[in-house]
Coordinates of C-alpha atoms in Angstrom, one line a residue:
M1 CA 34.0 -21.8 3.7
N2 CA 35.6 -18.4 2.2
S3 CA 33.7 -15.2 1.4
E4 CA 33.7 -17.0 -2.8
E5 CA 31.4 -19.6 -1.8
E6 CA 29.4 -18.2 0.6
F7 CA 25.6 -18.0 -0.7
Y8 CA 24.1 -14.3 -0.1
D9 CA 21.5 -13.6 1.7
A10 CA 20.8 -10.3 3.1
V11 CA 17.9 -7.9 4.1
T12 CA 16.6 -6.5 0.9
G13 CA 18.0 -9.3 -1.9
F14 CA 21.1 -7.5 -2.8
D15 CA 24.3 -8.1 -2.1
S16 CA 25.8 -5.4 -0.9
D17 CA 29.8 -6.1 -2.8
N18 CA 32.2 -3.3 -4.0
S19 CA 31.1 -3.2 -7.7
S20 CA 32.8 -0.4 -10.1
G21 CA 29.3 0.3 -12.1
E22 CA 30.8 -1.4 -14.9
F23 CA 27.8 -2.1 -16.0
S24 CA 24.3 -0.3 -16.8
E25 CA 22.1 -1.6 -19.7
A26 CA 21.6 -1.5 -23.9
T27 CA 19.6 -2.6 -26.7
H28 CA 20.4 -5.3 -29.3
K29 CA 17.8 -5.8 -31.4
G30 CA 20.3 -8.0 -34.0
D31 CA 19.0 -11.5 -32.9
V32 CA 15.0 -10.9 -31.9
D33 CA 12.1 -12.3 -34.2
I34 CA 9.2 -10.5 -32.9
H35 CA 7.0 -13.0 -34.1
Q36 CA 7.6 -15.5 -32.1
T37 CA 5.0 -15.2 -30.0
S38 CA 2.9 -18.1 -30.9
R39 CA 5.3 -19.6 -29.5
T40 CA 4.3 -18.7 -26.0
G41 CA 0.8 -16.9 -26.2
R42 CA -1.1 -19.7 -27.4
H43 CA -5.1 -19.3 -28.6
N44 CA -7.6 -21.7 -27.0
G45 CA -10.7 -22.1 -29.1
D46 CA -13.6 -19.4 -28.0
G47 CA -10.2 -17.1 -28.7
Q48 CA -9.5 -15.9 -26.0
V49 CA -5.5 -15.4 -25.1
Q50 CA -3.8 -17.4 -23.4
E51 CA -0.3 -16.0 -22.4
N52 CA 2.0 -18.1 -21.1
G53 CA -0.7 -21.3 -21.7
I54 CA -2.5 -19.5 -18.8
K55 CA -6.4 -18.3 -20.2
K56 CA -7.0 -16.1 -16.7
H57 CA -5.0 -14.5 -14.0
R58 CA -4.8 -15.3 -10.7
T59 CA -6.5 -13.6 -8.4
T60 CA -5.4 -14.9 -4.5
L61 CA -2.5 -16.7 -3.9
P62 CA -2.8 -20.2 -2.9
A63 CA -1.4 -19.5 0.7
P64 CA -2.3 -16.7 2.8
M65 CA 1.0 -15.2 4.0
F66 CA 3.0 -16.4 7.7
T67 CA 2.7 -14.3 10.0
R68 CA 6.8 -12.5 10.7
S69 CA 5.8 -12.0 15.0
D70 CA 7.9 -14.7 16.4
F71 CA 11.5 -14.2 13.8
S72 CA 13.1 -11.4 15.2
V73 CA 15.9 -9.4 12.6
W74 CA 17.9 -8.0 16.1
S75 CA 18.6 -12.1 17.5
I76 CA 20.8 -12.5 13.8
L77 CA 21.9 -8.9 13.7
K78 CA 23.4 -8.6 16.7
K79 CA 25.6 -12.1 16.2
C80 CA 27.0 -10.2 13.6
I81 CA 28.2 -6.5 14.8
G82 CA 31.0 -6.1 12.2
L83 CA 30.5 -8.4 9.6
E84 CA 28.7 -7.0 6.2
L85 CA 25.8 -7.1 6.5
S86 CA 25.0 -8.7 3.1
K87 CA 27.0 -12.0 4.3
I88 CA 23.8 -12.6 6.9
T89 CA 21.8 -14.9 6.3
M90 CA 18.1 -14.1 7.3
P91 CA 15.2 -16.8 7.6
I92 CA 13.0 -16.7 4.8
A93 CA 9.9 -15.8 6.9
F94 CA 11.2 -12.7 5.8
N95 CA 11.4 -13.8 2.6
E96 CA 8.0 -12.6 -0.2
P97 CA 7.4 -15.6 -2.7
L98 CA 9.0 -14.1 -5.3
S99 CA 12.5 -14.5 -7.1
F100 CA 14.4 -10.9 -7.8
L101 CA 13.4 -11.2 -11.4
Q102 CA 9.6 -11.4 -10.9
R103 CA 10.3 -8.2 -8.9
I104 CA 11.8 -6.5 -11.6
T105 CA 8.9 -7.6 -13.9
E106 CA 6.5 -5.6 -12.2
Y107 CA 8.3 -2.2 -13.9
M108 CA 6.1 -3.8 -16.3
E109 CA 2.7 -3.4 -15.4
H110 CA 1.4 -0.3 -16.4
T111 CA 3.1 -0.8 -20.3
Y112 CA 0.1 1.6 -21.3
L113 CA 2.4 3.9 -20.4
I114 CA 4.5 3.1 -23.3
N115 CA 2.1 2.2 -25.7
K116 CA 0.6 6.2 -24.8
A117 CA 4.3 8.1 -24.8
C118 CA 4.4 6.4 -28.3
S119 CA 1.6 7.8 -29.6
H120 CA 2.3 10.9 -28.8
S121 CA 3.4 13.8 -31.4
N122 CA 4.6 15.9 -29.4
P123 CA 8.5 15.2 -27.8
L124 CA 7.4 17.0 -24.4
E125 CA 4.6 15.0 -23.9
R126 CA 7.1 11.7 -24.7
M127 CA 9.2 13.1 -22.1
Q128 CA 5.9 13.1 -19.2
T129 CA 4.3 9.7 -20.9
V130 CA 8.0 8.1 -20.5
A131 CA 8.5 9.9 -16.4
A132 CA 5.0 9.1 -15.9
F133 CA 6.0 5.4 -16.4
A134 CA 9.4 5.6 -14.3
V135 CA 7.0 6.5 -11.5
S136 CA 4.8 4.2 -12.1
A137 CA 7.8 1.7 -12.6
V138 CA 8.6 1.4 -8.7
A139 CA 5.2 2.2 -6.7
S140 CA 4.5 -1.3 -6.3
Q141 CA 7.4 -1.0 -3.4
W142 CA 5.1 0.6 -1.7
E143 CA 4.1 -1.5 1.6
R144 CA 6.4 -4.7 0.1
T145 CA 8.5 -4.9 3.3
G146 CA 8.9 -8.5 2.4
K147 CA 12.6 -9.2 0.6
P148 CA 12.3 -11.1 -3.2
F149 CA 14.3 -14.4 -3.0
N150 CA 18.0 -13.8 -4.6
P151 CA 17.9 -15.0 -7.6
L152 CA 20.5 -18.5 -8.7
L153 CA 23.0 -17.8 -11.1
G154 CA 21.7 -18.5 -14.7
E155 CA 18.4 -18.3 -13.4
T156 CA 15.8 -16.6 -15.5
Y157 CA 12.7 -15.2 -15.9
E158 CA 10.2 -14.8 -19.0
L159 CA 6.8 -13.5 -19.1
V160 CA 4.7 -13.0 -22.2
R161 CA 2.0 -11.0 -22.1
E162 CA -0.3 -10.6 -25.0
D163 CA -2.7 -8.7 -23.3
L164 CA -0.4 -5.4 -22.4
G165 CA 1.3 -6.0 -25.6
F166 CA 5.1 -6.8 -24.4
R167 CA 7.2 -10.0 -23.7
F168 CA 9.9 -9.8 -21.1
I169 CA 13.0 -12.3 -20.5
S170 CA 16.2 -11.8 -17.5
E171 CA 18.7 -13.5 -16.4
Q172 CA 21.0 -13.4 -13.2
V173 CA 23.7 -12.4 -15.2
S174 CA 26.9 -12.3 -12.0
H175 CA 26.6 -13.8 -8.7
H176 CA 29.7 -11.6 -6.7
P177 CA 28.3 -8.9 -7.6
P178 CA 24.2 -10.1 -8.0
V179 CA 23.6 -8.1 -11.5
S180 CA 20.5 -8.7 -12.4
A181 CA 19.3 -8.4 -16.9
F182 CA 16.2 -7.9 -18.3
Y183 CA 15.2 -7.0 -22.0
S184 CA 11.9 -6.6 -23.2
E185 CA 9.7 -5.7 -25.9
G186 CA 7.0 -4.9 -27.3
L187 CA 4.8 -7.1 -29.6
N188 CA 4.4 -4.6 -31.8
Q189 CA 8.1 -4.0 -32.6
D190 CA 7.6 0.0 -30.8
F191 CA 10.4 -0.3 -28.0
V192 CA 12.4 -2.1 -26.7
F193 CA 12.4 -1.6 -22.7
H194 CA 16.0 -3.1 -21.2
G195 CA 19.0 -2.6 -18.0
S196 CA 20.7 -3.7 -15.4
I197 CA 20.2 -3.3 -11.9
Y198 CA 22.2 -4.1 -8.9
P199 CA 22.1 -2.2 -5.9
K200 CA 24.4 -1.4 -3.2
L201 CA 23.4 -2.0 0.4
K202 CA 24.0 0.3 3.8
F203 CA 22.7 -0.9 7.1
W204 CA 22.6 2.1 9.3
G205 CA 21.1 0.6 12.5
K206 CA 17.8 1.1 12.3
S207 CA 16.8 1.1 8.5
V208 CA 18.5 -0.5 4.9
E209 CA 19.1 1.9 1.9
A210 CA 19.4 0.2 -1.3
E211 CA 21.5 2.9 -3.2
P212 CA 20.2 2.3 -7.0
R213 CA 23.2 1.0 -9.2
G214 CA 22.2 0.4 -12.9
T215 CA 21.1 3.1 -15.3
I216 CA 17.4 1.6 -17.3
T217 CA 17.2 2.7 -21.0
L218 CA 14.0 3.0 -22.9
E219 CA 13.6 2.8 -26.4
L220 CA 10.5 4.8 -28.9
L221 CA 11.4 2.5 -31.6
K222 CA 8.9 4.9 -34.1
H223 CA 10.6 8.2 -33.1
N224 CA 14.2 6.6 -32.8
E225 CA 14.8 7.9 -29.3
A226 CA 16.1 6.5 -26.5
Y227 CA 15.7 7.3 -22.7
T228 CA 17.9 6.5 -19.5
W229 CA 17.8 6.9 -15.8
T230 CA 18.4 5.4 -12.6
N231 CA 16.0 4.4 -10.0
P232 CA 15.9 6.6 -6.7
T233 CA 17.1 4.8 -3.4
C234 CA 15.2 2.4 -1.8
C235 CA 14.7 2.8 2.5
V236 CA 13.1 0.3 5.0
H237 CA 12.9 1.2 7.8
N238 CA 13.0 -0.2 11.2
V239 CA 14.6 -3.6 10.2
I240 CA 15.3 -3.8 14.2
I241 CA 12.0 -3.6 15.6
G242 CA 9.1 -1.2 14.8
K243 CA 7.2 -1.7 12.0
L244 CA 8.4 -2.3 8.7
W245 CA 7.5 0.8 6.5
I246 CA 9.1 1.7 3.1
E247 CA 10.1 5.7 1.8
Q248 CA 12.1 6.8 -1.0
Y249 CA 14.3 9.2 -2.2
G250 CA 17.0 10.5 -4.7
T251 CA 17.3 13.0 -7.7
V252 CA 16.0 10.8 -11.1
E253 CA 17.6 12.3 -14.0
I254 CA 15.1 11.4 -17.7
V255 CA 17.7 11.7 -20.6
N256 CA 16.1 12.0 -23.4
H257 CA 19.0 11.0 -26.0
S258 CA 17.3 12.5 -29.6
T259 CA 16.2 15.9 -27.9
G260 CA 18.9 16.6 -25.2
D261 CA 15.9 17.3 -23.3
K262 CA 15.8 16.6 -19.3
C263 CA 13.2 15.4 -16.5
I264 CA 14.2 16.3 -13.4
L265 CA 12.3 13.9 -10.2
N266 CA 13.3 14.5 -6.7
F267 CA 11.7 12.6 -4.9
K268 CA 11.8 13.9 -1.0
P269 CA 12.7 11.9 1.8
C270 CA 9.9 11.9 4.4
G271 CA 11.0 14.9 6.7
L272 CA 11.0 15.6 10.3
F273 CA 7.4 15.6 10.3
G274 CA 6.4 13.1 7.3
K275 CA 5.1 16.6 5.7
E276 CA 6.8 15.1 2.2
L277 CA 6.9 11.2 2.7
H278 CA 5.8 10.3 -0.5
R279 CA 6.4 13.1 -2.8
I280 CA 7.2 14.2 -6.0
E281 CA 8.4 17.3 -7.7
G282 CA 10.7 18.1 -10.5
Y283 CA 10.7 19.4 -14.3
I284 CA 11.3 18.9 -17.5
Q285 CA 14.1 21.1 -19.4
D286 CA 15.3 21.3 -23.6
K287 CA 18.3 20.8 -24.5
N288 CA 18.7 24.9 -23.4
K289 CA 17.8 24.0 -19.8
K290 CA 14.1 26.8 -20.0
K291 CA 11.4 24.1 -17.6
L292 CA 8.9 23.1 -19.6
S293 CA 6.9 21.7 -17.7
V294 CA 6.3 20.8 -14.0
I295 CA 5.7 17.8 -12.7
Y296 CA 4.5 17.0 -9.0
G297 CA 2.8 13.8 -7.0
K298 CA 3.4 10.8 -5.4
W299 CA 5.2 7.8 -6.0
T300 CA 2.1 5.8 -4.1
E301 CA -0.4 7.5 -6.0
C302 CA -0.6 9.8 -8.9
L303 CA 1.2 12.2 -10.8
W304 CA 0.3 16.1 -12.5
C305 CA 1.8 17.9 -14.9
I306 CA 1.1 21.9 -15.3
D307 CA 2.9 24.5 -17.3
P308 CA 5.8 26.0 -14.9
S309 CA 4.6 29.3 -15.0
T310 CA 1.2 28.3 -13.9
Y311 CA 2.8 26.7 -10.8
E312 CA 4.6 29.1 -9.8
S313 CA 2.1 31.7 -9.6
S314 CA -0.2 29.1 -7.2
K315 CA 3.1 28.4 -4.8
K316 CA 2.9 31.8 -5.1
N317 CA -0.6 32.4 -4.0
E318 CA 0.2 30.2 -1.6
R319 CA 2.5 31.8 0.1
R320 CA 0.9 35.0 0.4
G321 CA -1.8 33.6 2.0
G322 CA 0.4 30.7 4.6
G323 CA -1.2 28.3 2.8
D324 CA -3.6 25.9 3.3
Q325 CA -2.0 23.0 5.3
K326 CA -1.6 23.2 8.7
K327 CA 2.0 22.9 10.2
P328 CA 1.3 19.2 11.8
K329 CA 2.6 18.7 15.5
P330 CA 5.3 17.0 16.9
S331 CA 4.8 13.9 18.1
E332 CA 6.1 11.6 20.8
D333 CA 6.1 9.1 18.7
A334 CA 9.3 11.6 16.4
E335 CA 11.6 11.3 19.6
N336 CA 10.6 7.6 19.7
D337 CA 14.7 6.4 20.1
E338 CA 13.2 2.1 19.4
A339 CA 12.0 3.0 16.1
D340 CA 11.0 5.2 14.0
D341 CA 7.5 5.2 13.6
M342 CA 6.1 5.8 9.9
P343 CA 5.1 9.2 9.6
E344 CA 0.8 9.6 9.4
V345 CA 0.6 10.1 5.5
Q346 CA -0.6 13.4 4.6
E347 CA -3.5 14.7 3.3
T348 CA -4.0 13.8 -1.0
V349 CA -2.2 15.3 -3.5
Q350 CA -3.4 19.1 -3.8
V351 CA -3.4 19.6 -7.4
I352 CA -3.3 22.9 -8.9
P353 CA -5.9 23.9 -11.6
G354 CA -5.1 23.9 -15.1
S355 CA -3.1 20.6 -14.1
K356 CA -3.0 17.2 -16.5
L357 CA -3.0 13.7 -14.5
L358 CA -0.5 11.1 -16.4
W359 CA -0.7 8.7 -13.9
R360 CA -2.8 7.0 -11.4
I361 CA -1.8 4.3 -9.5
N362 CA -3.7 0.7 -9.4
S363 CA -5.6 -0.2 -6.8
R364 CA -4.8 -3.6 -4.6
P365 CA -6.9 -6.6 -4.2
P366 CA -9.1 -6.3 -1.5
N367 CA -6.6 -8.9 0.2
S368 CA -3.9 -7.9 -0.6
S369 CA -2.3 -7.3 3.0
Q370 CA -2.5 -11.5 3.0
M371 CA -0.5 -11.8 0.1
Y372 CA 3.0 -10.0 1.3
N373 CA 0.9 -6.1 -0.1
F374 CA 0.8 -7.7 -3.6
T375 CA -0.8 -6.0 -6.6
S376 CA -3.2 -8.3 -8.9
F377 CA 0.5 -8.1 -11.7
A378 CA 2.0 -9.6 -9.0
V379 CA 0.0 -12.5 -7.5
S380 CA 0.7 -13.4 -11.1
L381 CA 4.5 -13.7 -11.7
N382 CA 4.6 -17.3 -10.4
E383 CA 2.2 -18.7 -11.2
L384 CA 2.3 -22.0 -12.9
E385 CA -0.6 -24.0 -15.1
K386 CA -0.1 -27.7 -16.6
G387 CA 1.7 -27.1 -19.8
M388 CA 3.8 -25.1 -18.7
E389 CA 6.8 -26.9 -17.7
E390 CA 7.4 -27.7 -21.9
I391 CA 7.1 -23.9 -23.1
L392 CA 9.0 -22.2 -19.7
A393 CA 13.5 -22.8 -19.6
P394 CA 13.8 -24.9 -17.5
T395 CA 16.0 -21.9 -15.3
D396 CA 12.8 -20.1 -14.8
C397 CA 12.5 -18.9 -11.2
R398 CA 8.4 -20.6 -11.4
L399 CA 10.0 -24.1 -11.4
R400 CA 12.3 -23.0 -8.5
P401 CA 10.8 -25.0 -5.5
D402 CA 11.7 -22.9 -2.4
I403 CA 10.0 -20.0 -3.4
R404 CA 6.9 -22.8 -4.3
H405 CA 6.6 -24.6 -1.4
M406 CA 6.5 -20.9 0.0
E407 CA 4.2 -19.2 -2.0
N408 CA 1.6 -23.0 -0.7
G409 CA 2.3 -21.9 2.9
E410 CA 5.3 -24.6 3.8
I411 CA 8.0 -23.3 5.3
D412 CA 9.6 -24.9 6.4
L413 CA 9.7 -27.1 3.1
A414 CA 10.1 -24.1 1.3
S415 CA 13.8 -23.1 4.2
K416 CA 14.9 -26.7 3.3
E417 CA 14.7 -26.4 -0.2
K418 CA 16.2 -23.6 -0.1
E419 CA 18.7 -24.4 1.8
R420 CA 19.7 -27.3 -0.6
L421 CA 19.3 -24.7 -3.7
E422 CA 22.5 -22.9 -1.7
E423 CA 24.5 -26.0 -1.0
K424 CA 24.5 -27.1 -4.8
Q425 CA 24.4 -23.6 -5.7
R426 CA 28.5 -24.0 -3.7
A427 CA 29.3 -27.1 -4.6
A428 CA 28.5 -25.9 -8.4
R429 CA 31.2 -23.1 -7.8
K430 CA 33.8 -25.0 -6.5
E431 CA 33.7 -27.8 -8.4
R432 CA 34.4 -25.1 -11.8
A433 CA 37.1 -23.4 -9.9
K434 CA 38.1 -27.3 -9.1
D435 CA 38.3 -27.2 -13.2
E436 CA 39.2 -23.5 -13.9
I437 CA 36.2 -23.0 -16.0
E438 CA 34.7 -19.3 -16.1
W439 CA 30.6 -18.9 -15.8
R440 CA 28.8 -18.1 -19.2
T441 CA 25.6 -16.3 -19.4
R442 CA 23.3 -17.7 -21.9
W443 CA 21.1 -14.6 -22.8
F444 CA 23.2 -11.7 -21.9
Y445 CA 26.8 -10.2 -22.8
Q446 CA 29.0 -7.9 -21.4
G447 CA 29.1 -4.5 -24.0
T448 CA 28.5 -1.3 -24.3
N449 CA 25.2 1.2 -23.5
P450 CA 25.0 3.0 -27.2
Y451 CA 23.7 6.2 -26.0
T452 CA 25.9 6.4 -22.0
G453 CA 28.9 4.9 -23.4
T454 CA 29.5 3.0 -19.9
P455 CA 29.6 -0.8 -19.6
D456 CA 26.5 -2.9 -20.1
W457 CA 24.8 -6.0 -20.1
L458 CA 22.8 -6.5 -23.9
Y459 CA 20.3 -8.7 -24.8
S460 CA 21.7 -11.4 -26.7
G461 CA 18.8 -12.4 -28.4
G462 CA 17.0 -16.3 -29.6
Y463 CA 15.4 -17.2 -26.2
F464 CA 12.1 -16.9 -27.7
D465 CA 13.2 -19.4 -30.5
R466 CA 13.7 -21.5 -27.4
N467 CA 16.6 -23.8 -27.7
F468 CA 17.2 -24.6 -23.9
F469 CA 19.1 -27.9 -24.6
D470 CA 22.8 -26.3 -23.1
C471 CA 20.6 -24.4 -19.5
P472 CA 22.8 -25.1 -16.7
D473 CA 20.6 -27.0 -14.0
I474 CA 20.4 -25.1 -11.0
Y475 CA 17.6 -26.2 -9.2

């Protein structure tokens, strides 16, 4: 079997094949009929809104998560020294019962922030709120150490939420390298949100780092504004031994292509004693690089904004007074050669007087630790009730049997189905190669991002017309 015939299933769900960075995202509004929601969002007799045929979203998974204590990542990795990490198949016990396409959909959990940005007449307030949305979009990764399933080529996922005011469609548009494209729009024709994701995977001995690739674009149609940014780097520590923990770091630059304003957010690495763990600090500047606002907080908790002069005065007083924070003492764990123990989480964000709250994370379900640390929003993503199969595309993640078995607690069946799907994908690839047939995406096509000028995957439109007769048989 050559490398092109392998089905990649890396520890974070991403393939690390070299990618030329030729994919980003843009919008394609021409073929979209925003009023097609009656085909997906339905109403029952008592007038309550149903999303994708569901009256009320579930609050728990069908079965608790599996213990991973019986599986050793090192027992697998030690046999693969010198091989590319992305070509190593991990036991299904290290997965969570969601596809990466569904994981991307979690960007939409805090859609109210987009609606709030649309309502602001002040461009500074819009940028502040867009920055909060960009941070909230990665907040669900907190404590999510299970990896999502790699999407199969041609796999799709849709979500219509009339209660939150959006509909969403994504497709796995490439397998080498793996690229996931998504497109979402407001049901009130107030925004378009889209992107294509293809992280680069790096293995550092004790940790796995997912470097973000692909631009995210948010368009506020009422204001004729477009914002673009790239997500921070995500790192999972202790993949060999010890307790898994996550941090995100790097600089995120949000650009308003209409006004020239920028928001620069620094996701800070945890540092030697963990003082900076989860912290964010940044500022908004105009096109002349004048600072307009300072933003600070934690991506796991909340985000605040404040006037730059007030912020600087507070910092000066803190330095002059030596600060209220006590310097953490190094512990024996800091020098542990076996595991990078997660530092103790420092005190909550210290709010500077005069600050304005931009966003606060939603509390998770009380049994979240038994549900792969899912948020309430994530718990509902793979929900499948009677009648939904008649509405969904046959390529939708909800119909994928290995994920369904894992969600139901049937790990042996899930593993067998995963192997079957992998083999089916390999056989289909061989057949296409034999007949010299190129794969054709169904809902997205390659084009150019009108704001960044970079190659991109654009939404073709028409998904919600629900003409699924030519969808591939991937399950």
